[in-house]
PDB file of C-alpha atoms in Angstrom:
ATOM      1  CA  UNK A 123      10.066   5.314 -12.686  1.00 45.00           C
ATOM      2  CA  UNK A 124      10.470   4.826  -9.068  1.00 51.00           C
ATOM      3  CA  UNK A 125      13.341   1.838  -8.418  1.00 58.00           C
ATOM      4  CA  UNK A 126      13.332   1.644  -4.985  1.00 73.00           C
ATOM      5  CA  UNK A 127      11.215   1.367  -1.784  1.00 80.00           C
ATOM      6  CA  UNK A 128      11.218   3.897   1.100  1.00 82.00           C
ATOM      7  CA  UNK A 129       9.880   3.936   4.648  1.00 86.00           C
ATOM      8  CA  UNK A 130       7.175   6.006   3.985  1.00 88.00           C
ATOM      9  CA  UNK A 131       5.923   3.505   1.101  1.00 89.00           C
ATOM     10  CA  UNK A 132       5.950   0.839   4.125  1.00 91.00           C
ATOM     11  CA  UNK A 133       4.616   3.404   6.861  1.00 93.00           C
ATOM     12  CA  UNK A 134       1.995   4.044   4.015  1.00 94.00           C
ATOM     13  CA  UNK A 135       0.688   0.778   3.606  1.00 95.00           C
ATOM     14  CA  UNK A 136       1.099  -0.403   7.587  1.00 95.00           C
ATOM     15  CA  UNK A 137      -1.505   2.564   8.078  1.00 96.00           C
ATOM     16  CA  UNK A 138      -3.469   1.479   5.318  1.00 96.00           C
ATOM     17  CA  UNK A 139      -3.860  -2.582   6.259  1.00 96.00           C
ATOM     18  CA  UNK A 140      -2.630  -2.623  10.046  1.00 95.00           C
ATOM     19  CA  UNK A 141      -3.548  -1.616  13.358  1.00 91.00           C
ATOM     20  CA  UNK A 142      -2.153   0.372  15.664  1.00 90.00           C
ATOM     21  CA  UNK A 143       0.614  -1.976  16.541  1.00 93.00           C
ATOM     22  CA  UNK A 144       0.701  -3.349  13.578  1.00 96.00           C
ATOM     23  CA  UNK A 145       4.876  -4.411  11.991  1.00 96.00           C
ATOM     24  CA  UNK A 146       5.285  -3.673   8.157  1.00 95.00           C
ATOM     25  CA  UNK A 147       8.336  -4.591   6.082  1.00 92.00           C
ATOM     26  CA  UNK A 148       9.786  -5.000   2.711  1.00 91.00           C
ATOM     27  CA  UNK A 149      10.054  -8.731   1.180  1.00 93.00           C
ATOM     28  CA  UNK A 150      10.337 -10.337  -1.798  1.00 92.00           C
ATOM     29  CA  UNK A 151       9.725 -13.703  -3.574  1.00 94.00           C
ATOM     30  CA  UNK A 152      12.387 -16.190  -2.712  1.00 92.00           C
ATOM     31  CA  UNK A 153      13.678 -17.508  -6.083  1.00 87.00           C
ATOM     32  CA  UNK A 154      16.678 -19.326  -7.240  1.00 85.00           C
ATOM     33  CA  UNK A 155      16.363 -17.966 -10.658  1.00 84.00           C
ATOM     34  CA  UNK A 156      15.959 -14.200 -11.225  1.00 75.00           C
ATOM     35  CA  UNK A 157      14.052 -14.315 -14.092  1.00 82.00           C
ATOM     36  CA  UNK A 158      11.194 -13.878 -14.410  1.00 86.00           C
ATOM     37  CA  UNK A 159      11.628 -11.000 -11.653  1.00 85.00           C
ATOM     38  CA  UNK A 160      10.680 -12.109  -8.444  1.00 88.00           C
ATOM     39  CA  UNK A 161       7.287 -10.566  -6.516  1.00 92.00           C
ATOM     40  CA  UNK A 162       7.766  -7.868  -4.421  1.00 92.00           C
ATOM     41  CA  UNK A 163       5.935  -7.494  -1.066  1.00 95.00           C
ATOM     42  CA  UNK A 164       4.982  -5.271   1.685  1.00 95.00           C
ATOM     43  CA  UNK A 165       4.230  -7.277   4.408  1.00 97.00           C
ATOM     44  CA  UNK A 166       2.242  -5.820   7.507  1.00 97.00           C
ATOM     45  CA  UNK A 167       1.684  -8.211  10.247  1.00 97.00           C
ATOM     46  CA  UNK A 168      -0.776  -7.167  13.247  1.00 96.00           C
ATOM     47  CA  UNK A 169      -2.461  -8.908  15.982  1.00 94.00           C
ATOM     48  CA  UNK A 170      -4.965 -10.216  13.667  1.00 95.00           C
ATOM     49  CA  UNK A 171      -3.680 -10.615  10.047  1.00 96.00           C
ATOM     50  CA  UNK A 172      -1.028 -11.119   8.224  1.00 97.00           C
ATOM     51  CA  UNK A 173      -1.169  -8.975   4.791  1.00 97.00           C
ATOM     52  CA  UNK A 174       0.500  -9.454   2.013  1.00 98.00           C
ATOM     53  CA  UNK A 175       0.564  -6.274  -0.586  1.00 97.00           C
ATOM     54  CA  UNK A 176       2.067  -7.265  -3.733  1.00 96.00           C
ATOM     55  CA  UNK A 177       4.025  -4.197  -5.395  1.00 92.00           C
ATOM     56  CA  UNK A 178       4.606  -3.858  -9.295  1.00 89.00           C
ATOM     57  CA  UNK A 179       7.709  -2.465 -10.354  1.00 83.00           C
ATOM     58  CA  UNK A 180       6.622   1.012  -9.778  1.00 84.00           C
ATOM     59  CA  UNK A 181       6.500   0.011  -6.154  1.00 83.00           C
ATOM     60  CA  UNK A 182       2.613   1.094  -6.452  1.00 88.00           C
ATOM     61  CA  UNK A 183      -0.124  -1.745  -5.121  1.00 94.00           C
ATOM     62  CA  UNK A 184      -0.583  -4.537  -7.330  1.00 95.00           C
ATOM     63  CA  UNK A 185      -2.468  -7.150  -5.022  1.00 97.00           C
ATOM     64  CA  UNK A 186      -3.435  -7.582  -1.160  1.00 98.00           C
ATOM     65  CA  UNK A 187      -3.817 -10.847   0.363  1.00 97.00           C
ATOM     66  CA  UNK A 188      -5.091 -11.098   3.992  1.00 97.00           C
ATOM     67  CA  UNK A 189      -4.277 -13.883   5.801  1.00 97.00           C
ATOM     68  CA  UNK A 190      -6.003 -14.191   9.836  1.00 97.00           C
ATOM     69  CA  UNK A 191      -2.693 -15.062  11.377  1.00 96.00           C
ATOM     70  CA  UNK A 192      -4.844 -18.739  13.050  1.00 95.00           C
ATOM     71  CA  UNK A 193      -4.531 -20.422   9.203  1.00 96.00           C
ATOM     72  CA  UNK A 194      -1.107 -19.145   9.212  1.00 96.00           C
ATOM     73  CA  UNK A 195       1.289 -22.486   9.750  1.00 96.00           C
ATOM     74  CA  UNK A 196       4.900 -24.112   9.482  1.00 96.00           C
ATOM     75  CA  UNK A 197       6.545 -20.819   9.836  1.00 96.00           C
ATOM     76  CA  UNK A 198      10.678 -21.172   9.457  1.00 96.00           C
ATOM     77  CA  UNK A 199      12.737 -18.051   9.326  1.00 95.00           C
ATOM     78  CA  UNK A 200      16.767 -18.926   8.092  1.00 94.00           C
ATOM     79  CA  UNK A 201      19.560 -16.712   7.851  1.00 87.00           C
ATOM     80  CA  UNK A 202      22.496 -16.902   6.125  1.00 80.00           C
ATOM     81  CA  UNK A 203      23.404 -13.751   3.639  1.00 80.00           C
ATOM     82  CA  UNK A 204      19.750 -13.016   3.606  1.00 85.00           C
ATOM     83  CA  UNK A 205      16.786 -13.936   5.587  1.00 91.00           C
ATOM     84  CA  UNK A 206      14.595 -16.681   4.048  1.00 94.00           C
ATOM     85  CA  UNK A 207      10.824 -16.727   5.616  1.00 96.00           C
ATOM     86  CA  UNK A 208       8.639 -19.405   4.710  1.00 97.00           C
ATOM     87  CA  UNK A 209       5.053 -20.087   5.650  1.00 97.00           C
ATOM     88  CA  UNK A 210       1.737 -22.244   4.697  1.00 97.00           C
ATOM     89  CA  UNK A 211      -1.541 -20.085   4.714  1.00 96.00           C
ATOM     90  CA  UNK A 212      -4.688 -21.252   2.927  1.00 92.00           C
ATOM     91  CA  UNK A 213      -2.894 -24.250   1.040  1.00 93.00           C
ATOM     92  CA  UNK A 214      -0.091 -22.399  -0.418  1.00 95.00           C
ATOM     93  CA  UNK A 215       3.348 -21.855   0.539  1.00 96.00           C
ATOM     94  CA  UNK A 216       4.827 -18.906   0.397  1.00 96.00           C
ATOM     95  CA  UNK A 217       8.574 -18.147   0.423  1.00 96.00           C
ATOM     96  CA  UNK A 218      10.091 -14.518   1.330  1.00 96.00           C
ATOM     97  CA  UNK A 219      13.552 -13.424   1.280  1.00 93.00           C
ATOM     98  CA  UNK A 220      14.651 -10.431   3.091  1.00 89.00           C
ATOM     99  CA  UNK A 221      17.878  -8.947   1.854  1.00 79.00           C
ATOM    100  CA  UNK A 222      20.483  -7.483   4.537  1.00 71.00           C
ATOM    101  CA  UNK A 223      20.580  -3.630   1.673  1.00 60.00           C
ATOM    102  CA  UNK A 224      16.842  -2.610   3.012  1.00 52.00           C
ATOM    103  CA  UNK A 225      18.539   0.781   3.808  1.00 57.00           C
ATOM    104  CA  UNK A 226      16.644   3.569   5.717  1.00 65.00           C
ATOM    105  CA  UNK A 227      13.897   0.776   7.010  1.00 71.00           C
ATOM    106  CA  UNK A 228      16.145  -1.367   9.197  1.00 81.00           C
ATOM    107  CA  UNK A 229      14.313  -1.155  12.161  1.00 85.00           C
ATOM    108  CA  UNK A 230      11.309  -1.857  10.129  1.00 86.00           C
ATOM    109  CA  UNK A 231      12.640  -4.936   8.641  1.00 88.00           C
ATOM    110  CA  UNK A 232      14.162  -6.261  12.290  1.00 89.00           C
ATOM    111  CA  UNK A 233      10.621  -5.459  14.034  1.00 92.00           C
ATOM    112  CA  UNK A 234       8.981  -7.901  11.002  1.00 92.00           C
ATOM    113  CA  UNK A 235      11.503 -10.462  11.520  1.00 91.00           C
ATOM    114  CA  UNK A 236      11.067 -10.506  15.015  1.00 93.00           C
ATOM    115  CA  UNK A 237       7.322 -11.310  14.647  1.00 95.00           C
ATOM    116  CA  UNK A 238       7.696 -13.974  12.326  1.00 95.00           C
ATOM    117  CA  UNK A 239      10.638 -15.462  14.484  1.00 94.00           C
ATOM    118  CA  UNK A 240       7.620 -15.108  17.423  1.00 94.00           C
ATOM    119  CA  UNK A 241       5.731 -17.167  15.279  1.00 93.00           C
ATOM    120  CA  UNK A 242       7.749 -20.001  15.037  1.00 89.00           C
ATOM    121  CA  UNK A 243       6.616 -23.795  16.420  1.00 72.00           C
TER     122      UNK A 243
END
């Protein structure tokens, strides 16, 4: 059983749902209880879309949700220990934590936050 995600996984699924300059990154479901687990995500942002692939704990695709980023709304990003990303997007809000161990993907993860941040307002 695989337990973690690796940049290929995210590489993997930016190819599959992005464009060419396309941002993907690892996220999860913000949650102040840890059980149930939380949802995990790979989230590929492009020009376009926002995409949400919802992993299973084999880290193999569970869901996609496409979202064109013009219904996308209210976008906050917070840090404190972790990044907290929230966002409305067809009537639903969805909150995302990134967590600071997303080791071997950093840059990854910082080019993702950087386009939500962009999206702010």
């Amino acid at each position: 059983m695989k337990l973690t995600i690796g940049k290929d996984d995210i590489e993997l699924v930016r190819g599959k749902y992005g464009a060419a300059n396309a941002v993907a990154g690892y996220l999860e479901e913000a949650k102040l209880i840890k059980f149930p687990l939380p949802k995990y995500y790979v989230v590929v942002i492009d020009d376009e879309n926002l995409t949400m692939v919802q992993m299973d704990m084999k880290f193999k695709e569970k869901s996609v949700e496409v979202f064109p980023l013009s219904s996308v709304s209210n976008v906050e990003v917070a840090s404190l220990m972790a990044t907290r990303i929230s966002f409305d997007a067809k009537g639903h809000t969805f909150k995302l934590l990134s967590r600071p161990v997303s080791v071997g993907f950093g840059e990854e993860q910082k080019q993702l936050l950087s386009r939500f941040e962009s999206m702010v307002g």
